Coordinates of C-alpha atoms and ligand atoms in Angstrom, one line a residue:
M1 CA 30.1 81.0 135.5
E2 CA 32.4 83.6 133.9
K3 CA 35.6 82.3 132.7
L4 CA 39.1 84.6 133.0
Q5 CA 41.1 85.2 130.4
N6 CA 45.3 85.6 130.4
F7 CA 45.9 89.4 128.8
I8 CA 49.1 88.8 126.5
N9 CA 49.7 91.5 123.6
G10 CA 47.5 93.9 123.8
K11 CA 44.4 91.1 123.7
Y12 CA 43.0 89.1 126.5
C13 CA 43.1 85.5 125.7
D14 CA 42.8 81.9 126.6
P15 CA 45.8 79.3 128.6
I16 CA 47.6 77.2 126.1
E17 CA 47.0 74.3 127.6
G18 CA 43.0 74.7 128.0
K19 CA 43.2 75.0 131.5
Y20 CA 41.7 76.3 134.2
I21 CA 41.3 76.8 138.0
D22 CA 38.3 77.9 140.5
N23 CA 38.1 80.6 142.4
Y24 CA 36.3 80.9 145.1
E25 CA 34.0 84.3 147.3
P26 CA 36.0 84.3 150.4
A27 CA 32.1 85.6 151.4
S28 CA 30.0 83.3 150.1
G29 CA 32.7 79.6 150.3
Q30 CA 31.8 79.4 146.7
V31 CA 32.8 79.0 143.5
Y32 CA 32.2 82.2 141.2
S33 CA 33.8 81.8 138.8
S34 CA 37.1 80.9 136.7
I35 CA 41.0 81.5 136.2
P36 CA 44.0 80.0 133.3
D37 CA 46.1 77.8 135.1
S38 CA 49.1 79.2 132.8
G39 CA 52.3 77.1 132.4
A40 CA 55.4 78.3 130.6
Q41 CA 53.9 77.8 127.3
D42 CA 51.9 81.4 128.4
V43 CA 55.2 83.1 129.8
T44 CA 57.5 82.1 125.7
L45 CA 54.6 83.4 124.0
A46 CA 54.1 86.8 126.6
V47 CA 58.1 86.6 127.1
A48 CA 58.1 86.8 122.5
A49 CA 55.8 89.9 123.3
A50 CA 56.9 92.0 125.3
E51 CA 61.1 92.0 123.8
K52 CA 58.7 93.0 120.5
A53 CA 57.1 95.9 122.3
F54 CA 60.8 96.5 124.1
P55 CA 62.0 99.1 121.9
I56 CA 59.0 101.4 120.9
W57 CA 57.9 101.9 124.6
S58 CA 61.5 102.1 125.9
K59 CA 62.4 104.6 123.0
M60 CA 59.1 106.7 123.6
S61 CA 59.8 110.0 124.6
V62 CA 59.5 109.9 128.8
Q63 CA 56.0 112.9 128.5
D64 CA 54.4 110.5 126.2
R65 CA 56.0 107.3 128.0
S66 CA 54.2 108.8 131.7
G67 CA 50.6 110.1 129.9
V68 CA 49.7 107.2 128.9
L69 CA 50.1 106.1 132.2
I70 CA 48.8 109.0 133.5
R71 CA 45.6 107.5 132.1
L72 CA 46.0 104.5 132.6
S73 CA 44.9 106.1 136.3
E74 CA 42.5 107.9 135.6
G75 CA 41.2 104.3 133.2
I76 CA 40.8 103.1 136.7
A77 CA 39.9 106.2 139.0
E78 CA 36.6 106.3 135.5
R79 CA 35.7 102.6 136.7
M80 CA 36.2 103.0 140.8
D81 CA 33.4 101.3 141.5
E82 CA 34.0 98.4 138.9
F83 CA 36.8 97.3 140.8
V84 CA 36.2 98.5 144.4
A85 CA 33.3 95.4 143.8
A86 CA 35.3 92.8 142.0
E87 CA 38.1 93.2 144.5
S88 CA 35.8 93.6 147.7
K89 CA 34.3 90.3 145.5
D90 CA 37.3 88.5 145.7
N91 CA 39.7 89.5 148.5
G92 CA 36.3 89.4 150.6
K93 CA 37.5 92.7 152.3
P94 CA 35.1 95.1 153.8
L95 CA 33.9 96.5 150.6
A96 CA 34.5 100.3 152.2
L97 CA 38.7 99.1 153.0
A98 CA 38.7 98.2 149.6
G99 CA 36.6 101.8 148.7
H100 CA 39.5 104.4 150.7
V101 CA 42.3 102.0 150.2
D102 CA 42.5 100.0 148.2
I103 CA 41.5 101.0 144.8
P104 CA 42.9 104.9 145.4
R105 CA 45.6 103.1 146.3
A106 CA 46.2 101.7 142.7
V107 CA 45.2 105.0 140.8
S108 CA 47.7 106.9 142.7
N109 CA 50.3 103.9 142.3
F110 CA 50.1 104.9 139.1
H111 CA 49.6 108.8 138.5
F112 CA 52.2 109.1 141.3
F113 CA 54.8 106.9 138.9
A114 CA 54.0 108.6 135.7
T115 CA 55.1 112.0 137.5
A116 CA 58.4 110.4 139.0
I117 CA 59.3 110.2 136.1
L118 CA 59.2 112.9 134.7
H119 CA 61.8 113.9 137.4
Y120 CA 64.9 111.7 137.4
A121 CA 67.1 112.4 135.8
S122 CA 71.1 111.0 135.1
E123 CA 73.6 112.0 137.3
S124 CA 76.5 113.8 136.2
H125 CA 80.2 113.8 138.0
N126 CA 83.2 116.3 137.0
M127 CA 86.8 115.8 137.2
E128 CA 88.1 119.1 137.3
G129 CA 90.5 119.2 134.2
V130 CA 90.1 115.6 134.3
G131 CA 87.2 115.4 132.0
V132 CA 83.5 114.4 133.5
N133 CA 81.6 111.5 134.6
Y134 CA 77.1 110.8 133.1
T135 CA 75.8 107.7 134.6
L136 CA 72.3 107.1 132.3
R137 CA 69.4 104.7 133.6
K138 CA 68.8 102.7 131.3
P139 CA 65.5 100.6 131.5
L140 CA 65.9 96.9 132.1
G141 CA 63.6 95.3 129.8
I142 CA 61.8 92.3 130.8
V143 CA 60.9 92.1 134.4
G144 CA 58.4 89.6 136.5
C145 CA 55.5 90.9 139.3
I146 CA 54.9 88.8 141.3
S147 CA 51.9 89.8 143.8
P148 CA 49.9 88.1 146.6
W149 CA 46.8 88.3 147.6
N150 CA 45.9 91.0 150.3
L151 CA 46.2 94.1 149.1
P152 CA 45.2 92.3 145.4
L153 CA 45.5 95.5 143.2
Y154 CA 46.8 97.5 145.5
L155 CA 50.5 95.6 145.3
F156 CA 50.1 94.9 141.6
S157 CA 50.4 97.6 140.9
W158 CA 53.2 99.4 143.0
K159 CA 55.1 97.0 141.3
I160 CA 53.8 97.6 137.7
A161 CA 53.7 100.7 138.0
P162 CA 57.6 101.6 138.9
A163 CA 59.0 99.3 136.2
L164 CA 56.2 100.5 133.6
A165 CA 57.6 104.1 134.2
A166 CA 60.9 103.3 133.5
G167 CA 60.1 101.7 130.0
N168 CA 60.3 98.2 130.8
C169 CA 57.8 95.3 129.8
V170 CA 56.2 93.7 132.0
I171 CA 55.4 90.1 132.2
A172 CA 52.9 90.8 135.8
K173 CA 51.0 87.8 137.5
P174 CA 48.8 88.0 140.5
S175 CA 47.5 86.0 143.1
E176 CA 45.3 83.3 141.7
V177 CA 43.8 83.7 145.0
T178 CA 42.5 87.5 144.1
P179 CA 42.7 87.7 140.4
Y180 CA 40.1 89.7 138.9
T181 CA 41.3 93.4 139.3
A182 CA 44.6 92.4 137.4
Y183 CA 42.3 90.6 135.3
L184 CA 40.2 94.3 134.4
L185 CA 43.1 95.6 134.0
G186 CA 44.2 94.7 130.8
K187 CA 41.4 97.0 129.1
V188 CA 42.1 99.9 131.0
A189 CA 45.4 99.7 129.4
K190 CA 44.1 98.9 126.5
D191 CA 42.4 101.9 126.4
A192 CA 45.3 104.5 128.1
G193 CA 46.8 103.8 125.1
M194 CA 49.7 101.7 126.3
P195 CA 51.2 99.6 122.8
D196 CA 50.5 95.8 123.6
G197 CA 53.0 93.4 124.6
V198 CA 54.3 96.4 127.6
L199 CA 52.1 94.9 129.9
N200 CA 51.6 91.2 130.0
I201 CA 49.0 89.9 132.7
L202 CA 49.5 86.0 133.2
H203 CA 47.0 84.0 136.0
G204 CA 47.9 80.4 137.5
Q205 CA 49.9 78.8 140.2
G206 CA 52.9 80.0 141.4
G207 CA 54.6 76.5 141.4
N208 CA 53.6 76.4 137.9
V209 CA 53.3 80.0 135.6
G210 CA 55.2 81.9 138.9
D211 CA 57.9 79.0 139.2
A212 CA 58.4 79.8 134.8
I213 CA 58.7 83.5 135.2
V214 CA 61.4 83.3 137.7
K215 CA 62.8 80.5 135.6
H216 CA 62.5 82.4 131.7
P217 CA 66.1 83.1 131.3
K218 CA 65.2 86.9 129.4
I219 CA 63.4 87.9 132.3
K220 CA 65.6 90.3 133.4
A221 CA 64.5 91.2 136.9
I222 CA 62.2 89.5 139.6
S223 CA 60.4 91.8 142.3
F224 CA 58.1 89.9 144.4
T225 CA 55.1 90.6 147.4
G226 CA 54.8 87.1 148.7
G227 CA 55.4 85.3 151.7
T228 CA 59.1 84.6 152.7
S229 CA 59.0 80.9 152.6
T230 CA 58.3 81.6 148.6
G231 CA 60.8 84.4 148.4
E232 CA 63.0 81.6 148.8
Y233 CA 62.6 79.7 146.9
I234 CA 62.5 82.5 144.3
A235 CA 66.3 84.3 145.7
R236 CA 67.7 79.9 145.0
T237 CA 66.3 79.9 141.2
A238 CA 66.7 83.3 140.3
A239 CA 70.6 84.2 142.0
P240 CA 72.1 82.4 139.4
M241 CA 70.5 83.5 136.4
F242 CA 72.5 86.7 138.0
K243 CA 68.4 88.8 138.0
K244 CA 68.1 91.7 140.4
L245 CA 65.9 90.7 142.9
S246 CA 63.5 93.5 145.1
L247 CA 61.6 90.7 147.4
E248 CA 59.3 91.9 150.0
L249 CA 58.9 89.1 152.7
G250 CA 56.3 88.7 156.0
G251 CA 56.7 90.0 159.1
K252 CA 55.4 89.8 162.3
N253 CA 55.3 93.7 163.3
P254 CA 55.7 94.6 167.1
N255 CA 53.2 97.2 169.0
I256 CA 55.3 98.6 171.4
I257 CA 52.6 100.3 173.5
Y258 CA 54.2 103.7 177.0
A259 CA 52.3 105.1 180.0
D260 CA 52.6 108.2 178.6
C261 CA 51.2 107.9 175.4
D262 CA 47.7 109.3 174.2
F263 CA 46.4 106.6 175.2
K264 CA 42.4 108.2 173.3
E265 CA 44.6 107.7 169.8
M266 CA 46.7 104.5 170.5
M267 CA 43.9 102.4 170.9
S268 CA 41.5 103.3 167.8
T269 CA 44.8 103.1 166.2
T270 CA 45.7 99.5 167.9
L271 CA 42.0 98.5 166.8
R272 CA 43.1 98.9 163.1
S273 CA 46.8 98.1 163.1
S274 CA 45.6 94.6 164.1
F275 CA 42.8 93.6 162.8
A276 CA 41.8 95.6 159.6
N277 CA 41.6 93.8 156.2
Q278 CA 41.9 90.9 159.3
G279 CA 44.6 91.0 160.0
Q280 CA 45.9 90.1 156.8
I281 CA 48.3 93.0 156.5
C282 CA 52.0 92.4 155.7
L283 CA 52.8 95.2 157.8
C284 CA 49.4 94.9 160.8
G285 CA 51.0 94.9 164.1
S286 CA 50.1 91.4 165.1
R287 CA 52.9 91.3 169.0
I288 CA 51.1 94.3 170.9
F289 CA 53.7 94.7 173.9
I290 CA 52.5 96.8 176.5
E291 CA 54.3 98.9 179.2
R292 CA 53.2 97.1 182.8
S293 CA 51.4 100.1 184.8
I294 CA 48.6 99.7 182.3
Y295 CA 48.5 96.5 181.3
D296 CA 45.3 95.7 182.7
T297 CA 43.1 99.7 181.7
F298 CA 44.7 98.6 178.2
K299 CA 43.5 95.2 178.4
E300 CA 40.3 95.4 179.7
E301 CA 39.1 98.3 177.0
F302 CA 41.0 96.4 174.7
V303 CA 38.7 93.5 174.3
R304 CA 35.9 95.7 174.7
R305 CA 36.5 96.9 171.9
V306 CA 36.9 94.2 169.9
E307 CA 34.4 92.0 170.7
A308 CA 32.3 95.2 170.4
T309 CA 33.7 95.2 166.6
V310 CA 31.5 94.2 164.2
V311 CA 32.2 90.8 162.2
G312 CA 30.3 91.0 158.3
H313 CA 29.5 90.2 154.9
P314 CA 32.1 92.6 152.9
N315 CA 29.0 94.4 151.7
N316 CA 27.6 95.5 154.8
S317 CA 28.6 98.8 155.4
E318 CA 29.2 97.6 159.0
S319 CA 31.6 94.6 159.1
K320 CA 34.4 96.3 160.5
L321 CA 35.8 93.0 160.0
G322 CA 35.1 90.8 156.5
A323 CA 35.7 87.2 155.4
I324 CA 38.9 86.0 155.6
V325 CA 40.8 85.0 151.7
S326 CA 40.3 80.8 151.6
K327 CA 39.1 78.4 153.8
Q328 CA 42.8 76.8 153.9
H329 CA 43.5 79.9 155.1
M330 CA 41.4 80.7 157.9
E331 CA 42.3 77.2 158.8
K332 CA 45.9 77.5 159.1
V333 CA 44.6 81.0 161.5
L334 CA 42.6 79.1 163.1
S335 CA 45.4 75.8 164.1
Y336 CA 47.6 79.5 164.9
V337 CA 45.3 79.4 167.8
E338 CA 45.1 75.6 168.8
L339 CA 49.1 76.1 169.2
A340 CA 48.7 78.9 171.6
K341 CA 46.4 77.7 174.3
K342 CA 49.1 74.6 173.9
E343 CA 51.8 76.7 174.6
G344 CA 49.7 78.4 177.0
G345 CA 48.3 80.6 176.0
T346 CA 45.0 82.6 177.1
V347 CA 42.2 83.6 175.1
L348 CA 40.8 86.3 176.4
T349 CA 38.1 86.8 173.6
G350 CA 37.2 84.8 169.9
G351 CA 39.4 82.7 168.3
E352 CA 36.9 80.8 166.5
R353 CA 34.4 81.2 163.1
A354 CA 32.2 83.3 163.2
I355 CA 28.5 82.5 161.6
V356 CA 26.8 84.6 159.6
E357 CA 23.3 84.9 158.5
G358 CA 22.7 83.8 155.2
Y359 CA 26.5 83.0 154.5
E360 CA 27.2 80.7 156.4
E361 CA 30.0 78.8 154.2
G362 CA 32.1 82.3 154.8
Y363 CA 35.1 81.9 156.4
Y364 CA 35.2 84.7 159.5
M365 CA 36.2 84.5 161.8
R366 CA 36.1 86.5 165.0
P367 CA 39.2 89.3 166.4
T368 CA 41.4 86.7 168.6
V369 CA 43.2 88.0 171.1
I370 CA 45.7 86.4 173.3
E371 CA 48.2 86.7 175.8
G372 CA 49.9 84.5 179.0
L373 CA 52.7 83.5 176.1
P374 CA 56.7 84.2 176.1
F375 CA 58.8 85.6 173.9
D376 CA 59.5 82.8 172.6
C377 CA 56.7 81.0 172.1
R378 CA 55.4 80.0 168.1
T379 CA 52.8 81.8 168.0
N380 CA 55.3 84.9 169.3
Q381 CA 57.1 84.0 166.2
E382 CA 56.6 82.5 163.7
E383 CA 53.7 84.9 160.9
I384 CA 50.5 84.1 161.4
F385 CA 48.8 86.3 158.7
G386 CA 44.7 86.8 160.7
P387 CA 43.3 87.8 162.8
V388 CA 44.9 87.0 166.0
V389 CA 46.8 89.4 168.3
T390 CA 49.5 88.1 171.2
I391 CA 49.1 91.3 174.1
T392 CA 52.4 91.5 176.6
P393 CA 53.3 93.5 179.8
F394 CA 56.9 94.7 179.7
D395 CA 58.5 96.9 182.3
S396 CA 62.1 97.4 181.2
E397 CA 63.1 99.8 177.5
E398 CA 65.6 97.1 176.9
E399 CA 63.3 94.3 178.0
V400 CA 61.0 95.1 175.4
L401 CA 63.7 95.5 172.7
M402 CA 65.1 92.1 173.2
M403 CA 61.3 90.7 173.0
A404 CA 60.5 93.7 169.4
N405 CA 63.8 92.8 167.9
S406 CA 63.7 88.7 168.8
T407 CA 62.1 86.7 165.7
Q408 CA 63.1 86.4 162.4
Y409 CA 61.0 89.1 160.8
G410 CA 61.9 93.3 160.5
L411 CA 59.7 94.5 158.6
S412 CA 57.7 97.0 160.6
A413 CA 56.8 99.0 164.2
T414 CA 54.8 101.6 165.6
L415 CA 56.2 102.8 169.0
W416 CA 53.2 105.0 170.5
T417 CA 55.2 107.1 173.6
S418 CA 54.9 111.1 174.3
D419 CA 58.6 110.7 175.0
L420 CA 60.3 112.1 172.7
K421 CA 64.4 110.2 173.0
R422 CA 62.9 107.8 173.7
A423 CA 60.8 107.6 170.5
H424 CA 64.5 108.7 169.1
R425 CA 66.6 105.9 171.3
M426 CA 64.3 102.9 170.2
A427 CA 63.7 103.7 166.8
D428 CA 67.5 103.2 165.9
Q429 CA 67.5 99.7 168.0
L430 CA 64.3 98.9 166.2
H431 CA 64.9 95.6 163.5
A432 CA 62.6 97.2 161.0
G433 CA 62.7 98.4 157.5
I434 CA 59.3 100.8 158.8
V435 CA 59.1 102.1 162.7
W436 CA 55.5 104.7 162.9
V437 CA 55.9 107.0 166.2
N438 CA 52.8 107.6 167.8
A439 CA 51.3 106.6 164.8
W440 CA 50.3 103.4 161.8
L441 CA 50.5 103.1 157.9
V442 CA 51.1 106.4 157.3
R443 CA 52.6 105.9 153.9
D444 CA 54.1 108.2 151.2
L445 CA 55.3 107.0 148.2
R446 CA 58.7 108.9 148.5
T447 CA 59.8 107.1 151.1
P448 CA 61.6 103.8 151.2
F449 CA 59.2 100.8 151.9
G450 CA 60.2 97.8 153.0
G451 CA 61.4 95.0 155.0
V452 CA 65.3 93.2 156.5
K453 CA 65.9 90.2 158.4
A454 CA 63.9 87.8 156.4
S455 CA 61.3 90.8 155.5
G456 CA 62.7 91.3 152.3
V457 CA 65.9 92.4 149.9
G458 CA 64.9 96.4 148.3
R459 CA 63.1 98.5 148.8
E460 CA 60.4 99.7 147.0
G461 CA 58.8 103.4 146.4
G462 CA 60.4 106.4 145.3
W463 CA 63.4 106.9 143.5
E464 CA 64.6 103.1 145.5
A465 CA 61.8 101.4 143.3
L466 CA 63.0 103.7 139.3
R467 CA 66.3 102.1 141.0
F468 CA 65.1 99.2 140.9
F469 CA 63.7 98.9 137.6
T470 CA 67.2 100.8 136.0
E471 CA 70.3 99.9 135.3
P472 CA 73.3 102.6 136.0
K473 CA 75.5 102.8 132.9
N474 CA 78.6 105.3 133.8
V475 CA 80.3 107.0 131.1
F476 CA 83.1 109.0 131.2
I477 CA 84.7 110.9 128.3
K478 CA 88.4 112.9 129.2
Y479 CA 88.2 116.9 128.9
Ligands
NAD501 P1 52.9 83.7 148.7 O1 53.9 83.7 148.6 O2 51.9 82.1 148.9 O3 52.8 83.8 147.1 C1 52.8 85.6 146.8 C2 52.6 85.0 145.6 O4 54.0 84.3 144.9 C3 51.9 83.9 144.8 O5 50.7 85.3 143.7 C4 51.6 83.3 144.6 O6 51.4 82.7 143.4 C5 52.9 83.9 143.9 N1 54.2 81.6 144.2 C6 54.5 81.4 144.8 N2 54.9 80.7 144.6 C7 56.1 81.2 143.7 C8 56.8 80.2 143.2 N3 57.2 79.2 143.7 N4 57.5 81.0 142.6 C9 57.0 82.3 141.7 N5 56.5 82.6 142.4 C10 55.0 81.9 143.1 O7 51.9 84.5 149.3 P2 50.8 85.4 150.1 O8 49.9 83.9 150.4 O9 50.2 85.1 148.6 O10 50.7 86.6 150.8 C11 50.6 86.5 152.2 C12 52.0 86.8 152.0 O11 52.6 88.2 151.3 C13 52.4 87.0 153.8 O12 53.9 87.2 153.7 C14 52.8 88.3 153.6 O13 53.6 89.3 154.8 C15 53.7 88.9 152.3 N6 52.9 89.8 152.2 C16 54.5 91.0 152.0 C17 54.5 92.5 152.5 C18 55.9 93.7 152.7 O14 55.4 94.5 151.7 N7 56.8 93.1 152.6 C19 54.1 93.0 151.3 C20 52.2 92.2 151.6 C21 51.9 90.4 151.4

């Protein structure tokens, strides 16, 4: 069985304490590799390497740094098939999704920030007759990047790319549930000519190696994407050390559908926004609100289309849904279906495991639609993060805004209407960092990405990310 290794100081190495944990393939439910169960000593080693590398990397000309990142981006593109297969096997997502979305996006993340940094300039503020201010944007030093399992390399690279582009050295930790593509990245970085110690990739559990990264005094900033309770713990731990924090956390996003929308387009996009990646995308619209006049029509068509959705092995090109990421997560999602029933909900379709022939131990689940729940019950308030949506009718704009804004979360919202005035009015009033009107998950890497309330602190993307990974220093010169 393959043993994965950490990548420290430009070399693959075993964890110092020699401990490993099992890595499962969700599609078959079988262990297929083991990964380092790293700890504080591995972090110390990586920080020492990063400290040595920082003067080299941060003083390298921005063109050269950009060149390394472009080559890194190209390196992933050249090994596309290998990365796609690894991501699908590790996560359970359909191969087609990894091939169309995850890995191409990781390529774009590196390419985007490699070129963005070429245009990232210091500002100057002239004081007529008095003097001039110029503001340098300096790299922070060593930064920690911690990412989740749902979009493994996509989100890992979304943090690492701006951190590196801005001149920082990175200690990065992918999720222990989906470590494989991050493991492959070490070699690609080396081949791209990245100096040793600039990018260090450590594997293991959040409570061990993740915690050690957050607590290490020489790590100046933590960029974290994951669950809200983990984010809260990280914020509490890092705050007394005055670390810079970017937290991208959970969501419980509303999908609001008006009768005047383009029904056909809304329906096919709503199928995706409900169940893409087995509903395990922080941006999925898990609470669907439908204007009462089209509620029954929507329900009939939606349930029919959901029932026709193929759940199957990720390598099967027919599969629209693959496997849930882990047994533990599948059990959590199924327990929410039981909760929904206790709360008075009716399961219109799904609500149970799907058995895929030949892979009976795999973690498959039927996409699930539930109706009849009050907006403020636990099923409608807590993040389930699986292929489960609720449908609820509404009568007025005021009512739907109240229900949409009623959760502790505020990541994204989708609105379907052809009334332009309503679109502007509601976009303004929705508690969300991102609002899509007549669309879902259309991403421009230049725009700010992140949430409000318990969905996070700070923004990623474009200049926002480069600002996060740099410290402004203002210099005033008297005329
Ligand atoms: P998680 O919080 O369990 O883990 C995320 C990462 O943090 C993993 O690498 C984990 O090992 C690490 N970690 C766990 N405990 C830690 C600790 N005490 N100290 C340091 N690191 C620790 O989340 P998950 O289950 O991997 O991911 C699912 C969650 O991520 C969902 O809530 C989802 O909404 C959220 N998410 C948010 C976004 C966003 O952009 N807002 C994107 C994707 C996923």
